[in-house]
Structure formats: C-alpha cells, structure tokens
mmCIF file of C-alpha atoms and ligand atoms in Angstrom:
data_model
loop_
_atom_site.group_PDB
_atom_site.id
_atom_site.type_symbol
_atom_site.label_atom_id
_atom_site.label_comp_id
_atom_site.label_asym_id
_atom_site.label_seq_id
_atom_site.Cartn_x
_atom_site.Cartn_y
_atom_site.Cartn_z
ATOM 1 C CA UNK A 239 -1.910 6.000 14.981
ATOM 2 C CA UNK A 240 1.625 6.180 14.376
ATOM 3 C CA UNK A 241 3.762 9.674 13.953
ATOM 4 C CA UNK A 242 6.995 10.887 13.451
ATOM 5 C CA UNK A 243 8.022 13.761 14.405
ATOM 6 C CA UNK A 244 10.933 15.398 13.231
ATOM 7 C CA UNK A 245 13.299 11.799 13.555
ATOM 8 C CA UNK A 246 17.117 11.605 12.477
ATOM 9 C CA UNK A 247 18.984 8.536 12.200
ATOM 10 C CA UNK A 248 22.435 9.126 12.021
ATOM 11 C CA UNK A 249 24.292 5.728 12.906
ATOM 12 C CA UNK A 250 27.663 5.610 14.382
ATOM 13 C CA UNK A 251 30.210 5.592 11.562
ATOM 14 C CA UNK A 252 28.299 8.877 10.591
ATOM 15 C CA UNK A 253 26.011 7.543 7.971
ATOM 16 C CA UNK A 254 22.365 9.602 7.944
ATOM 17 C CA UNK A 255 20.469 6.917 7.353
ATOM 18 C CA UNK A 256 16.978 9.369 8.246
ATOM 19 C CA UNK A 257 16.681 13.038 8.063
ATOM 20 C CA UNK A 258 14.394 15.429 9.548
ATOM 21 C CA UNK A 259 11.382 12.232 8.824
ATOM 22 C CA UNK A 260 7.706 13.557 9.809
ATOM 23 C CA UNK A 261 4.569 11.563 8.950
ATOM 24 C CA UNK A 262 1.117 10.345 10.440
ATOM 25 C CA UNK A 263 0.361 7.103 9.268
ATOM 26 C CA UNK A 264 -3.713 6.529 10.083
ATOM 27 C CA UNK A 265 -5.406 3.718 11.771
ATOM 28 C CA UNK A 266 -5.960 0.859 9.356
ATOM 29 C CA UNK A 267 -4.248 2.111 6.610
ATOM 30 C CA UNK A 268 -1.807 0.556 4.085
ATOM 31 C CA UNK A 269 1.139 2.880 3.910
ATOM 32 C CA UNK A 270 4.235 2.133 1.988
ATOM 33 C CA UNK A 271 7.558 3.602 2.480
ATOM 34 C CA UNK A 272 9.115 3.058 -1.535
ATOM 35 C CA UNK A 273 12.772 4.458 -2.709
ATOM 36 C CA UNK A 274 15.852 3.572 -3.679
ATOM 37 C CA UNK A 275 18.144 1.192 -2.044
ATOM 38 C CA UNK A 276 19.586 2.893 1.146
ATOM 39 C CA UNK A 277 17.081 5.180 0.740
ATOM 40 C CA UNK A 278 16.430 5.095 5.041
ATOM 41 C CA UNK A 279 13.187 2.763 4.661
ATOM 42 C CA UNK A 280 14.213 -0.202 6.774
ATOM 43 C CA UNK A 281 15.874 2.149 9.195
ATOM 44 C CA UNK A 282 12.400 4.239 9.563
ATOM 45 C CA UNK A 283 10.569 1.169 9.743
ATOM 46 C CA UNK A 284 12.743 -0.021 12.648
ATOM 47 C CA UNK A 285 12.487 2.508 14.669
ATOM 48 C CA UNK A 286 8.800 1.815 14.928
ATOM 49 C CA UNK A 287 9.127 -1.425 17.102
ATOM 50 C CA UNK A 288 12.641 -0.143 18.492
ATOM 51 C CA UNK A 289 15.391 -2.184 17.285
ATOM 52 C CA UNK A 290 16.572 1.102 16.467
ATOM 53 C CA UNK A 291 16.783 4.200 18.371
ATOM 54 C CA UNK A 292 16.098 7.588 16.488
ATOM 55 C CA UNK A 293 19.091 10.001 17.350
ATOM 56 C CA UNK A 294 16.541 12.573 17.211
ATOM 57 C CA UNK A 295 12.719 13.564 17.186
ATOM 58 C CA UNK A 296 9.982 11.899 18.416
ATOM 59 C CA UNK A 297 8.057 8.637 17.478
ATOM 60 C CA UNK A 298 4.540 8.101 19.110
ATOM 61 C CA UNK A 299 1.744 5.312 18.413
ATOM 62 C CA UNK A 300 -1.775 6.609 19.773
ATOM 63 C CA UNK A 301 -0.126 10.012 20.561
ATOM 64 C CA UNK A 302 2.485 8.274 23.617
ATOM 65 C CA UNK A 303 5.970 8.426 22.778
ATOM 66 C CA UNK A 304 7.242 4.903 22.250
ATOM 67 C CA UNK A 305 9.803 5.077 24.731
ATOM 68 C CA UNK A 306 7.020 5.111 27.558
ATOM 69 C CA UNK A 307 5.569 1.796 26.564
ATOM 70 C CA UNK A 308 7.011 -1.648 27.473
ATOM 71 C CA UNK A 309 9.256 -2.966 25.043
ATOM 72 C CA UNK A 310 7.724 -6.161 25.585
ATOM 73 C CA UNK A 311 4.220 -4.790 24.960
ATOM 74 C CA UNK A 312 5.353 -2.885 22.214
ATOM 75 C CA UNK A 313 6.803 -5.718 20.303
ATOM 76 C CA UNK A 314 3.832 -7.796 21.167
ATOM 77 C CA UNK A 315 1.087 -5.207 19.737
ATOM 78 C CA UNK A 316 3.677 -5.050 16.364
ATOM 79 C CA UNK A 317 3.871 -7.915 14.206
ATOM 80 C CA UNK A 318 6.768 -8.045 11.608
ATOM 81 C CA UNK A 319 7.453 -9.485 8.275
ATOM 82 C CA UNK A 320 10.453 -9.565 6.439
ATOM 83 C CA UNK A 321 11.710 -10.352 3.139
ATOM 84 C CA UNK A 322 13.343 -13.272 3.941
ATOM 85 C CA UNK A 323 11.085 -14.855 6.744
ATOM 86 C CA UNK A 324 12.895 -16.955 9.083
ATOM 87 C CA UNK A 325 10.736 -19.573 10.393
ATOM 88 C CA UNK A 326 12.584 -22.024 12.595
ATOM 89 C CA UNK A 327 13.391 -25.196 10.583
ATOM 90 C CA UNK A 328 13.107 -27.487 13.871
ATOM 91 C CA UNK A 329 9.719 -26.087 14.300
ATOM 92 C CA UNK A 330 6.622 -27.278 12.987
ATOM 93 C CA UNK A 331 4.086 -24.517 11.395
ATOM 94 C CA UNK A 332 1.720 -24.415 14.725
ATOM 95 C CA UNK A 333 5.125 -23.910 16.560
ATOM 96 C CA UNK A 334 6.528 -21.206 14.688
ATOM 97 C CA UNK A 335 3.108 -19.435 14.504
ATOM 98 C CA UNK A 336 2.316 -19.907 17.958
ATOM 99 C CA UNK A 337 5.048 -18.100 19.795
ATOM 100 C CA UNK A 338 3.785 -14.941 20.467
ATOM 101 C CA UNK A 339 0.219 -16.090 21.724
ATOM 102 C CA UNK A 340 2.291 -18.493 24.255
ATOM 103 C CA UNK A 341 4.478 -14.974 25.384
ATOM 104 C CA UNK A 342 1.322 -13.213 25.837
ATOM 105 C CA UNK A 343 0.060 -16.301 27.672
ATOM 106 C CA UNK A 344 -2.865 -17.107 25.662
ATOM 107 C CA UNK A 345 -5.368 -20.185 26.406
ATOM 108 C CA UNK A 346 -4.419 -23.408 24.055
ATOM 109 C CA UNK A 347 -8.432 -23.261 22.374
ATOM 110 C CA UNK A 348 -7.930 -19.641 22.038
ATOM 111 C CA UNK A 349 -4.163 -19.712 19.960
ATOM 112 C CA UNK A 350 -5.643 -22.625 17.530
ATOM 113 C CA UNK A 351 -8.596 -21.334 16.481
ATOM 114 C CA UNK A 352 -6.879 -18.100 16.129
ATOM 115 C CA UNK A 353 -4.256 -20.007 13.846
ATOM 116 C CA UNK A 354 -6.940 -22.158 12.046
ATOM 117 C CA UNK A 355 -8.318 -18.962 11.091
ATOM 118 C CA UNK A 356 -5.633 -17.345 9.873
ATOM 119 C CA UNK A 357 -4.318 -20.317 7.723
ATOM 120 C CA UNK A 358 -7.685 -19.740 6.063
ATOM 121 C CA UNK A 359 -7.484 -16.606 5.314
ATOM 122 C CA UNK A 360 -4.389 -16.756 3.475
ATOM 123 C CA UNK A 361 -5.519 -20.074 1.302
ATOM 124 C CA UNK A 362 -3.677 -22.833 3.497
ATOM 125 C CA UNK A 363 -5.744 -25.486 4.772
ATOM 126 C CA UNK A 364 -5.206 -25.820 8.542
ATOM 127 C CA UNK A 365 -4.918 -29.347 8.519
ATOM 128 C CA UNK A 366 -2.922 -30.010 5.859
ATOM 129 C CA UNK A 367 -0.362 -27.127 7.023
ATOM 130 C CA UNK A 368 -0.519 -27.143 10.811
ATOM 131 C CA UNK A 369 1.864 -29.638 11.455
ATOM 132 C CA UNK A 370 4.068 -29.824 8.297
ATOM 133 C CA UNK A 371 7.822 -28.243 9.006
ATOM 134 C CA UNK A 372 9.457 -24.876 6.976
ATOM 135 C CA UNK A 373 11.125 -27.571 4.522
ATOM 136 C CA UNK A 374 8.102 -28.782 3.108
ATOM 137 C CA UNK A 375 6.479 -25.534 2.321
ATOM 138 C CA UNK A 376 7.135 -23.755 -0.796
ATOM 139 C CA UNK A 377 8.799 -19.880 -0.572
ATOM 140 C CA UNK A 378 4.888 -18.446 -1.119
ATOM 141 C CA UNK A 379 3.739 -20.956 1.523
ATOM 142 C CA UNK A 380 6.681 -20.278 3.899
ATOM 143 C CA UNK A 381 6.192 -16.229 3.142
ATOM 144 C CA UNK A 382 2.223 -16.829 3.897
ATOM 145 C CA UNK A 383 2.872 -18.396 7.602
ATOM 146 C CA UNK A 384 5.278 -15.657 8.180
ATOM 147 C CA UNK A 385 2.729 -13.129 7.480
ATOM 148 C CA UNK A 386 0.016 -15.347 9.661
ATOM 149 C CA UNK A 387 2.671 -15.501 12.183
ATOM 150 C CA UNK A 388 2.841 -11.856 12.309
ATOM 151 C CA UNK A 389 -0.771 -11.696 12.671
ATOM 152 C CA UNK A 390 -0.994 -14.414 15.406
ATOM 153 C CA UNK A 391 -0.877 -12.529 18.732
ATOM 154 C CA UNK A 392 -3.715 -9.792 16.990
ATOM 155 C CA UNK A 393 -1.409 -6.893 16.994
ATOM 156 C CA UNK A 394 -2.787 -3.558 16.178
ATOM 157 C CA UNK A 395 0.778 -2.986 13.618
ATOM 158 C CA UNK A 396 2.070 -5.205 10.999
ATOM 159 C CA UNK A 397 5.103 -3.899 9.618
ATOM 160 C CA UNK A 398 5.812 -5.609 6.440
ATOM 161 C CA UNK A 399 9.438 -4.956 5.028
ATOM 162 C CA UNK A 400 9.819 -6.492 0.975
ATOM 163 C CA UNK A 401 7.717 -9.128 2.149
ATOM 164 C CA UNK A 402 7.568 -10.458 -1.283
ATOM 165 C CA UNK A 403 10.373 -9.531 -3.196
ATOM 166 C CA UNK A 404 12.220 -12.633 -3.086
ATOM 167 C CA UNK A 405 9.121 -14.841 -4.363
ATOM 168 C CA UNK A 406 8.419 -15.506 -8.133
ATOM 169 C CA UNK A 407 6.329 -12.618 -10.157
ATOM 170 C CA UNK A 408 2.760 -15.166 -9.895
ATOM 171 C CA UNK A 409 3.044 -15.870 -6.183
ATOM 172 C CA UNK A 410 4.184 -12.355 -5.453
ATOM 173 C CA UNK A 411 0.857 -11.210 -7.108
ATOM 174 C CA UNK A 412 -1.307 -13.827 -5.558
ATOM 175 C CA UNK A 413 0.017 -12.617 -2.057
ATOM 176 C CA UNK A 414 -0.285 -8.303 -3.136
ATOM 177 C CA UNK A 415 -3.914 -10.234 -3.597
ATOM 178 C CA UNK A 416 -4.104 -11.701 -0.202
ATOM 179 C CA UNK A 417 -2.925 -8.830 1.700
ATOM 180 C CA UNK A 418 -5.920 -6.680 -0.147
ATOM 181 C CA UNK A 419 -8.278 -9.226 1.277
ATOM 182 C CA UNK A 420 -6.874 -10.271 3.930
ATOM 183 C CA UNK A 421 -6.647 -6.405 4.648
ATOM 184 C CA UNK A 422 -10.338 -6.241 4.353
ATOM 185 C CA UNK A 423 -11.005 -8.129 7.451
ATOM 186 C CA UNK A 424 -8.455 -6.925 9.758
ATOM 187 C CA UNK A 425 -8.055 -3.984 9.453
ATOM 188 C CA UNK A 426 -4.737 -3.441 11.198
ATOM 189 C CA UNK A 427 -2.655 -0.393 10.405
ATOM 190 C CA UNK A 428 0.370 -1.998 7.955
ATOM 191 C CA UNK A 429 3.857 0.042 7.524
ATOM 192 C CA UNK A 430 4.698 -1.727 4.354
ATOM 193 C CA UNK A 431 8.451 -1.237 2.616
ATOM 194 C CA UNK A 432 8.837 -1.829 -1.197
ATOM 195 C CA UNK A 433 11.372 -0.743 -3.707
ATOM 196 C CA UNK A 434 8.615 -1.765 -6.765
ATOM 197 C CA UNK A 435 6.504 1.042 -7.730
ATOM 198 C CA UNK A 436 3.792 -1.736 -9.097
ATOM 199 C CA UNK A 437 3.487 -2.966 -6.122
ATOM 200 C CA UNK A 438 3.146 -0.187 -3.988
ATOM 201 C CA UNK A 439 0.325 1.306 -6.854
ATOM 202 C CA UNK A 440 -1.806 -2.215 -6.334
ATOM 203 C CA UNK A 441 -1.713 -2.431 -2.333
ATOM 204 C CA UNK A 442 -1.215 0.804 -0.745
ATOM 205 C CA UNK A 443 -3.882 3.336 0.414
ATOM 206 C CA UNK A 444 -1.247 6.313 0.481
ATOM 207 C CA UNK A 445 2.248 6.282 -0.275
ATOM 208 C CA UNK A 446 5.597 7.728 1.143
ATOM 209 C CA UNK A 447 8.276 8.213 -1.976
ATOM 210 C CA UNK A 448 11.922 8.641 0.141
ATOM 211 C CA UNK A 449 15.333 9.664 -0.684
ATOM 212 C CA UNK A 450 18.904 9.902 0.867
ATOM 213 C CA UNK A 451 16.727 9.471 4.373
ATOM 214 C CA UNK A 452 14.350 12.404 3.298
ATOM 215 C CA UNK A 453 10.271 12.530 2.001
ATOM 216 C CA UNK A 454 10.030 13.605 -1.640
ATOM 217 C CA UNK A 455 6.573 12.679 -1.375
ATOM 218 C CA UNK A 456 3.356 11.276 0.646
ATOM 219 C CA UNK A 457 0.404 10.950 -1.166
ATOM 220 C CA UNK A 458 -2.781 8.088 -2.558
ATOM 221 C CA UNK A 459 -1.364 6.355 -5.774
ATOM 222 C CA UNK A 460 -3.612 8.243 -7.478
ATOM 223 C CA UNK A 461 -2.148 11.714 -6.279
ATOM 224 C CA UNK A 462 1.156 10.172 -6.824
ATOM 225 C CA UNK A 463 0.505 9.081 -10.512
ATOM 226 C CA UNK A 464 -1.654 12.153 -10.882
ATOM 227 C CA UNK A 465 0.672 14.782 -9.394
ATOM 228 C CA UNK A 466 4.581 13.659 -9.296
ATOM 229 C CA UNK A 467 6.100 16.223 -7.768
ATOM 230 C CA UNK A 468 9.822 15.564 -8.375
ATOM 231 C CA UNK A 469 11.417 14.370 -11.465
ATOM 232 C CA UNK A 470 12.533 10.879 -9.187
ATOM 233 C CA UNK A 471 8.817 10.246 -8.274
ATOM 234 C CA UNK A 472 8.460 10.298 -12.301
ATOM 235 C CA UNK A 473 11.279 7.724 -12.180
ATOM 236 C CA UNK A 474 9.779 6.048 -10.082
ATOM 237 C CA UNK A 475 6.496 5.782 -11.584
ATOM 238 C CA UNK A 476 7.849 5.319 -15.215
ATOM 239 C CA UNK A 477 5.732 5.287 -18.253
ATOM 240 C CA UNK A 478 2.473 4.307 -16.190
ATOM 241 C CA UNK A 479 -0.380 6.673 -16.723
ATOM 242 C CA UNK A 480 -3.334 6.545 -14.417
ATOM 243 C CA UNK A 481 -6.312 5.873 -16.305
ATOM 244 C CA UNK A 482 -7.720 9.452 -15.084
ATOM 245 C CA UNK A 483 -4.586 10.694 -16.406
ATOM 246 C CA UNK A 484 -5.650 10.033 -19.767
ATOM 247 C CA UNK A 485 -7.733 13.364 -21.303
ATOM 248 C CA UNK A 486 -10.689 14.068 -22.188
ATOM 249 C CA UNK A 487 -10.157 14.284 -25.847
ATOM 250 C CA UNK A 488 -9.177 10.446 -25.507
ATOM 251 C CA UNK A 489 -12.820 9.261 -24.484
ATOM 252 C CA UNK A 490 -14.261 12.053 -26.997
ATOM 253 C CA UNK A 491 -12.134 9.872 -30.017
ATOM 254 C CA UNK A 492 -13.764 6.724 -28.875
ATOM 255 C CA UNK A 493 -17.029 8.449 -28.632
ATOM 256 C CA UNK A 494 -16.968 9.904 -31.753
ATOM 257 C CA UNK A 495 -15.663 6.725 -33.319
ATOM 258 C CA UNK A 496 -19.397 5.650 -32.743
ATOM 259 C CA UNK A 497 -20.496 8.692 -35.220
ATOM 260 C CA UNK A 498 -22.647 10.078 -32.905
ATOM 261 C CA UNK A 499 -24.260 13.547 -34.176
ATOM 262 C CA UNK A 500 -24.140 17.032 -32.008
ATOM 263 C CA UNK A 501 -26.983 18.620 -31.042
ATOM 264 C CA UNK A 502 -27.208 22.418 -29.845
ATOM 265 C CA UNK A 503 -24.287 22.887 -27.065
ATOM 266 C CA UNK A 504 -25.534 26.651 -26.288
ATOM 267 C CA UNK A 505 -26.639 25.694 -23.108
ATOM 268 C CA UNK A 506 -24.212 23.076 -21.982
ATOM 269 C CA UNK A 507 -21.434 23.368 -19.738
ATOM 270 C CA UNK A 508 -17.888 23.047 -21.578
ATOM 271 C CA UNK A 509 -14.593 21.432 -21.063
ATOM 272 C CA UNK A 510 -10.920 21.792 -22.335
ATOM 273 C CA UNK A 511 -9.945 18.900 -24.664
ATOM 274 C CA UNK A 512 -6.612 18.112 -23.328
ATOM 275 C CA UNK A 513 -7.910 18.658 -19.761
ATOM 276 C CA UNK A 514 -7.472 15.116 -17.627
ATOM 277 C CA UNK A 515 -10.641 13.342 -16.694
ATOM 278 C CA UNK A 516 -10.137 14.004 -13.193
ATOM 279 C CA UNK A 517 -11.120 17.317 -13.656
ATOM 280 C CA UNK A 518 -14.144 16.214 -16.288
ATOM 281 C CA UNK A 519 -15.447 14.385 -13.061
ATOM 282 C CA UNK A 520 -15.133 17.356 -10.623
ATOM 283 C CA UNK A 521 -17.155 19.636 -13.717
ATOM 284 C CA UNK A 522 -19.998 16.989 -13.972
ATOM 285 C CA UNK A 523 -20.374 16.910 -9.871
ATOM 286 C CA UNK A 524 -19.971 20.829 -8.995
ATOM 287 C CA UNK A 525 -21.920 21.860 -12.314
ATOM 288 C CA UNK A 526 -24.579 18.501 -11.624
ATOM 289 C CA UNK A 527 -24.721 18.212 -15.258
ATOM 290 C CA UNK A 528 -24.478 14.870 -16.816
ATOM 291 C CA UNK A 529 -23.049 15.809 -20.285
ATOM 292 C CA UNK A 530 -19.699 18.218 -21.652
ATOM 293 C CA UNK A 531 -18.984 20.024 -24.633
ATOM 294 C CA UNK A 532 -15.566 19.175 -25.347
ATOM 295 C CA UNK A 533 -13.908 22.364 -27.094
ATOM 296 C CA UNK A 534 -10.527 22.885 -29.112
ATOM 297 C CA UNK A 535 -9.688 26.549 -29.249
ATOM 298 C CA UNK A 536 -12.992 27.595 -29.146
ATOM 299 C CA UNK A 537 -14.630 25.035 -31.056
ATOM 300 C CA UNK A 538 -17.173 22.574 -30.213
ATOM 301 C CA UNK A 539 -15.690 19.038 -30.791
ATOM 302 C CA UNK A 540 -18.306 17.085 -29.633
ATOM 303 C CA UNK A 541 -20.105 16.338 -26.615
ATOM 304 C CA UNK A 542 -19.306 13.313 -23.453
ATOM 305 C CA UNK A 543 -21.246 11.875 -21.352
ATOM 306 C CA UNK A 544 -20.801 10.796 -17.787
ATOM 307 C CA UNK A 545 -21.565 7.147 -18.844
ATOM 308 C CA UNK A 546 -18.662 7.636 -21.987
ATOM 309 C CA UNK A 547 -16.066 8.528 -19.194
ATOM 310 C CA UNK A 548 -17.557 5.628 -16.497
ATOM 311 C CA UNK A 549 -17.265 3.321 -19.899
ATOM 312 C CA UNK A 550 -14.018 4.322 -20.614
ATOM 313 C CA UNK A 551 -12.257 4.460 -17.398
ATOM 314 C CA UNK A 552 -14.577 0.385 -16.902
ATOM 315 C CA UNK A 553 -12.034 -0.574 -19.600
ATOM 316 C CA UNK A 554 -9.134 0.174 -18.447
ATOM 317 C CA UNK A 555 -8.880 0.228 -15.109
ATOM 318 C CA UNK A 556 -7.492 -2.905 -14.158
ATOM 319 C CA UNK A 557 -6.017 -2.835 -10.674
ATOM 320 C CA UNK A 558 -7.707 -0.895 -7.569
ATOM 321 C CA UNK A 559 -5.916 2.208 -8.194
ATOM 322 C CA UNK A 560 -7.017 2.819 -11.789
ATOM 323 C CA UNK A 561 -3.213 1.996 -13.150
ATOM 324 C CA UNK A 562 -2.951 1.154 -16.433
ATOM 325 C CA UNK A 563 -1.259 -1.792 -16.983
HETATM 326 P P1 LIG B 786 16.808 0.793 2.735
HETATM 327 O O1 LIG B 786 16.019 -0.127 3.615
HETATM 328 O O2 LIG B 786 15.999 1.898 2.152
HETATM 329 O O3 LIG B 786 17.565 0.075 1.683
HETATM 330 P P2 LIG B 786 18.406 1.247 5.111
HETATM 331 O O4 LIG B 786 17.505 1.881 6.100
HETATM 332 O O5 LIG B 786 18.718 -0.187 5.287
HETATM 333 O O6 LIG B 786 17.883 1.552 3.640
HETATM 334 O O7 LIG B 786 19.790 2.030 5.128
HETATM 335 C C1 LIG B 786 19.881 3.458 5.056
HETATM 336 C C2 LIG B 786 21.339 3.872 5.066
HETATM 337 O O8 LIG B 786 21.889 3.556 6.331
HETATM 338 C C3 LIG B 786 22.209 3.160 4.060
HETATM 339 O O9 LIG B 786 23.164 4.063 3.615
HETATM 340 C C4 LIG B 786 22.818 2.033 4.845
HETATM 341 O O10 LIG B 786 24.062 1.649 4.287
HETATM 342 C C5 LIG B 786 22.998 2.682 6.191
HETATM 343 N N1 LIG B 786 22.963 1.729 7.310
HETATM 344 C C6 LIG B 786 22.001 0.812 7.578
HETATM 345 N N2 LIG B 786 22.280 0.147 8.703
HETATM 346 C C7 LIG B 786 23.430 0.640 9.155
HETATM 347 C C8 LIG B 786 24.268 0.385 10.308
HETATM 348 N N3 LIG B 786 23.912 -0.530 11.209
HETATM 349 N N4 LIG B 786 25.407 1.097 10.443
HETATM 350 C C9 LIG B 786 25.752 2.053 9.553
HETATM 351 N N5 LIG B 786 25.024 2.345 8.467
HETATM 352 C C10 LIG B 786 23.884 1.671 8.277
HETATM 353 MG MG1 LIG B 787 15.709 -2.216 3.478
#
C-alpha cells in the first residue's frame, strides 16, 4: 500500500529529521510510528500526503511514486488528523465535515448520509451534532468530528498524528476504543503517530519504534513486547510484560495450587519451566499433544494443560494485544 524506500529528510538549516527510512505499511492495517520527541515521526508522516518533500528515496502508494499522482487527488484519497484538530469556529459541524465531499464534487444526498453515518459510528447523534458549531462541542467531541472529517470524502489513508494526546486519560481511551471499531468497518490503511507506548500496544496491528530519524524496530505488539531488540524499545515498553511473556512455571504454580496429582509422564512430551508460553503453545500445536510435563533440571514438576494456559492467559489478558495491565 504505502512504501518507503530508502527516504532522507534533511531540512534546510541541516537538521536530519529522517534517515535512510524503509517500510511497507499493508492495506488496512493500523501502523504506528512511536519515539521520542523529534524522533522524525511527523516529518515521515508528512511526506506521505506531500507537505514535505523527501530529499531522498522514494515514496510510493500502490507501487506509483507519489510524485506521479495529482496533488489534488492525493490529498483527497488521504485524510488527516492531528493532535490539535482545527475545525473552523465560523463553521457549523456539517460545514467543517463536508468540505472535502464538496471538492470532490459529491451529490448533496450522497455527502449527508455519508456524514449521518459517520457521526454514528463514532457515538454522536447526527441530529443533535450536525448543526451545532466547534464551541459547543467538548475536546473528545471536537477530536471525534475531526476524525469523521477525515473520513468524509472515503479516502483509502487516514493519517492520524497524536490524535488524542491532548484529551483527558477516559476520553482518550473511549476514542483508542472507537478507532478499534470504527477500524472494523472501514478498513482503511491508518499511519498513526504516538509517543505513548500504551497506546500504540491497544490500537496498532504492527508497530514502527524510531530514533534520531532512524527504525530501531517494526514489528506486532506482541513481537515488540516479546522480542525488544534494543535497550530503548525496553524503555519504551517499561515494566509491561505480555501475558505470553509470563513462563510456564507461572501457570504450573497456579495449577498446582489446585493440588492436582501426577500421573506417569513417560510418554508425554516435556517443556522447560522458565520457557515463555509462547513457545508452550508452538509445543502443543507441532507435537498435537494437549498436555506438558513441565521439568526443572531434569525433574518432573508437574504436568499443564492446554486449557491451564487458555485459563491463565483468559485472566489476564485484558486489552487486544494480551498486555498486562
Ligand atoms: P516528531 O514528530 O517525532 O516529534 P519531527 O518530525 O517533528 O519529530 O521533527 C524531527 C526533527 O526535525 C526535529 O529535530 C525537529 O526539530 C526537526 N524539524 C522539524 N521541522 C523542521 C523544519 N521545518 N525545519 C528544520 N527542522 C525541523
Ligand atoms: Mg510530531
């Protein structure tokens, strides 16, 4: 869907804002760009929709280099969020939302049932919302049309850059929420930036860790939680352990908490105590067993069960990506 290939961004006081960037981002994916502050990600995700110009390397959405398409066409098929959304205050809701459709010259029946449908989706009742102005509409509410408003014109891109970082920790959630669903219908390929590693566990299907304009890291959150490979993606991630993180000696403790007795183990496959329960999975599928001895240098400990580790992981795993919280 979208790639870079190879792309510097060195502006012109000299600062290298984005160094030797290559990616694929996939058709309908979440993908979040996360790092520190100056890190390159607004720069990257600029360069996208081309209100910035790569000094080198090559940016192309559906394999064409972006500097063959239209701008206009571009911009239209690329809807864009940003942290602080600036909806016109002398324009009512409808108005603000309606702008692109009108560009693209859409028919009147055709941009308000779009926008009644989209003010559903993300919880606001059309008519109550349709005609009120940006002063009446609290920051979630305000943040929610900007999002529908980047949605309007039914681009194929939503780039969404700290689309909630300014909002309050309960509406911020309640949106991460919204996108998920909202995400679920759509299906539109979102370039979402973040600097909150929480966030970017709950919402994204893969994730790009950057620094000083480079990629430490792409990976799914749970490759990134799993598998950290630099001591800043640690940072990053903090004391958060995925729940298949966790080992397999933890769901033996609970198990054995329920004094259950051991049978004969000759015959049954075997597992490493402290190995993670990733890997207690990938034994139960390629050996198509449904029970492991757990051993301790060379001793039986006691035995799991593929329902113990489903349990286990049932009770913790709170958020879509099997974070702890
Ligand atoms: P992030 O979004 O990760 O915080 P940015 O992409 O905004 O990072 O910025 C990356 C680096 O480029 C920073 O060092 C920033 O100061 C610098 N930068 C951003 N915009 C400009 C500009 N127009 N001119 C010069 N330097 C810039
Ligand atoms: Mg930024």
């Amino acid at each position: 869907m979208i790639t870079f290939e190879h792309v510097d961004k060195v502006y012109q006081d000299g600062t290298e804002a984005v160094n030797d960037f290559s990616v694929h981002i996939k058709q309908g994916e979440i993908f979040t760009l996360i790092g520190p502050s100056g890190c390159g990600k607004t720069t990257t995700m600029k360069m996208i929709n081309r209100l910035i110009t790569p000094t080198k390397g090559t940016i192309k959405i559906n394999d064409k280099d972006i500097t063959s398409y239209d701008i206009h066409q571009l911009r239209w098929n690329i809807g864009y969020v940003l942290q602080q959304i600036a909806l016109f205050p002398h324009m009512t809701v409808r108005e603000n939302i309606e702008i692109v459709p009108q560009m693209k010259n859409w028919e009147k029946s055709r941009t308000t049932s779009r926008i009644t449908e989209l003010l559903d989706m993300v919880g606001l009742e059309p008519e109550k919302f349709i005609n009120r102005m940006p002063s009446e509409l609290s920051g979630g509410q305000q943040q929610r049309i900007g999002v529908v408003r980047a949605l309007a014109a039914d681009p194929d891109i939503i780039l969404m850059d700290e689309p909630f970082s300014a909002l309050d920790p309960i509406s911020r959630e309640q949106l991460q929420k919204d996108i998920q669903e909202l995400q679920q219908k759509i299906h539109k390929t979102i370039v979402f930036v973040t600097h909150d590693m929480d966030e970017a566990l709950t919402i994204s299907d893969r994730i790009c860790l950057m620094d000083e304009g480079k990629i430490i890291q792409v990976g799914t959150p749970q490759e990134i939680v799993l598998y950290p490979q630099t001591d800043l993606v640690k940072t990053f991630i903090g004391e958060k352990r995925s729940a298949w993180q966790m080992t397999v000696k933890d769901v033996l403790q609970q198990r054995l908490a329920k004094q259950e007795t051991m049978n004969n183990n000759s015959e049954k496959v075997s597992i490493q105590a402290d190995q993670f329960l990733i890997e207690a999975v990938k034994l139960l599928e390629t050996e198509g067993v449904n029970q492991l001895v757990v051993l301790k240098d060379n001793r039986a400990l006691g035995v799991i069960h593929e329902r113990d580790i489903l349990q286990f992981l049932r009770e913790r795993i709170t958020s879509k990506n099997g974070v702890i919280q």
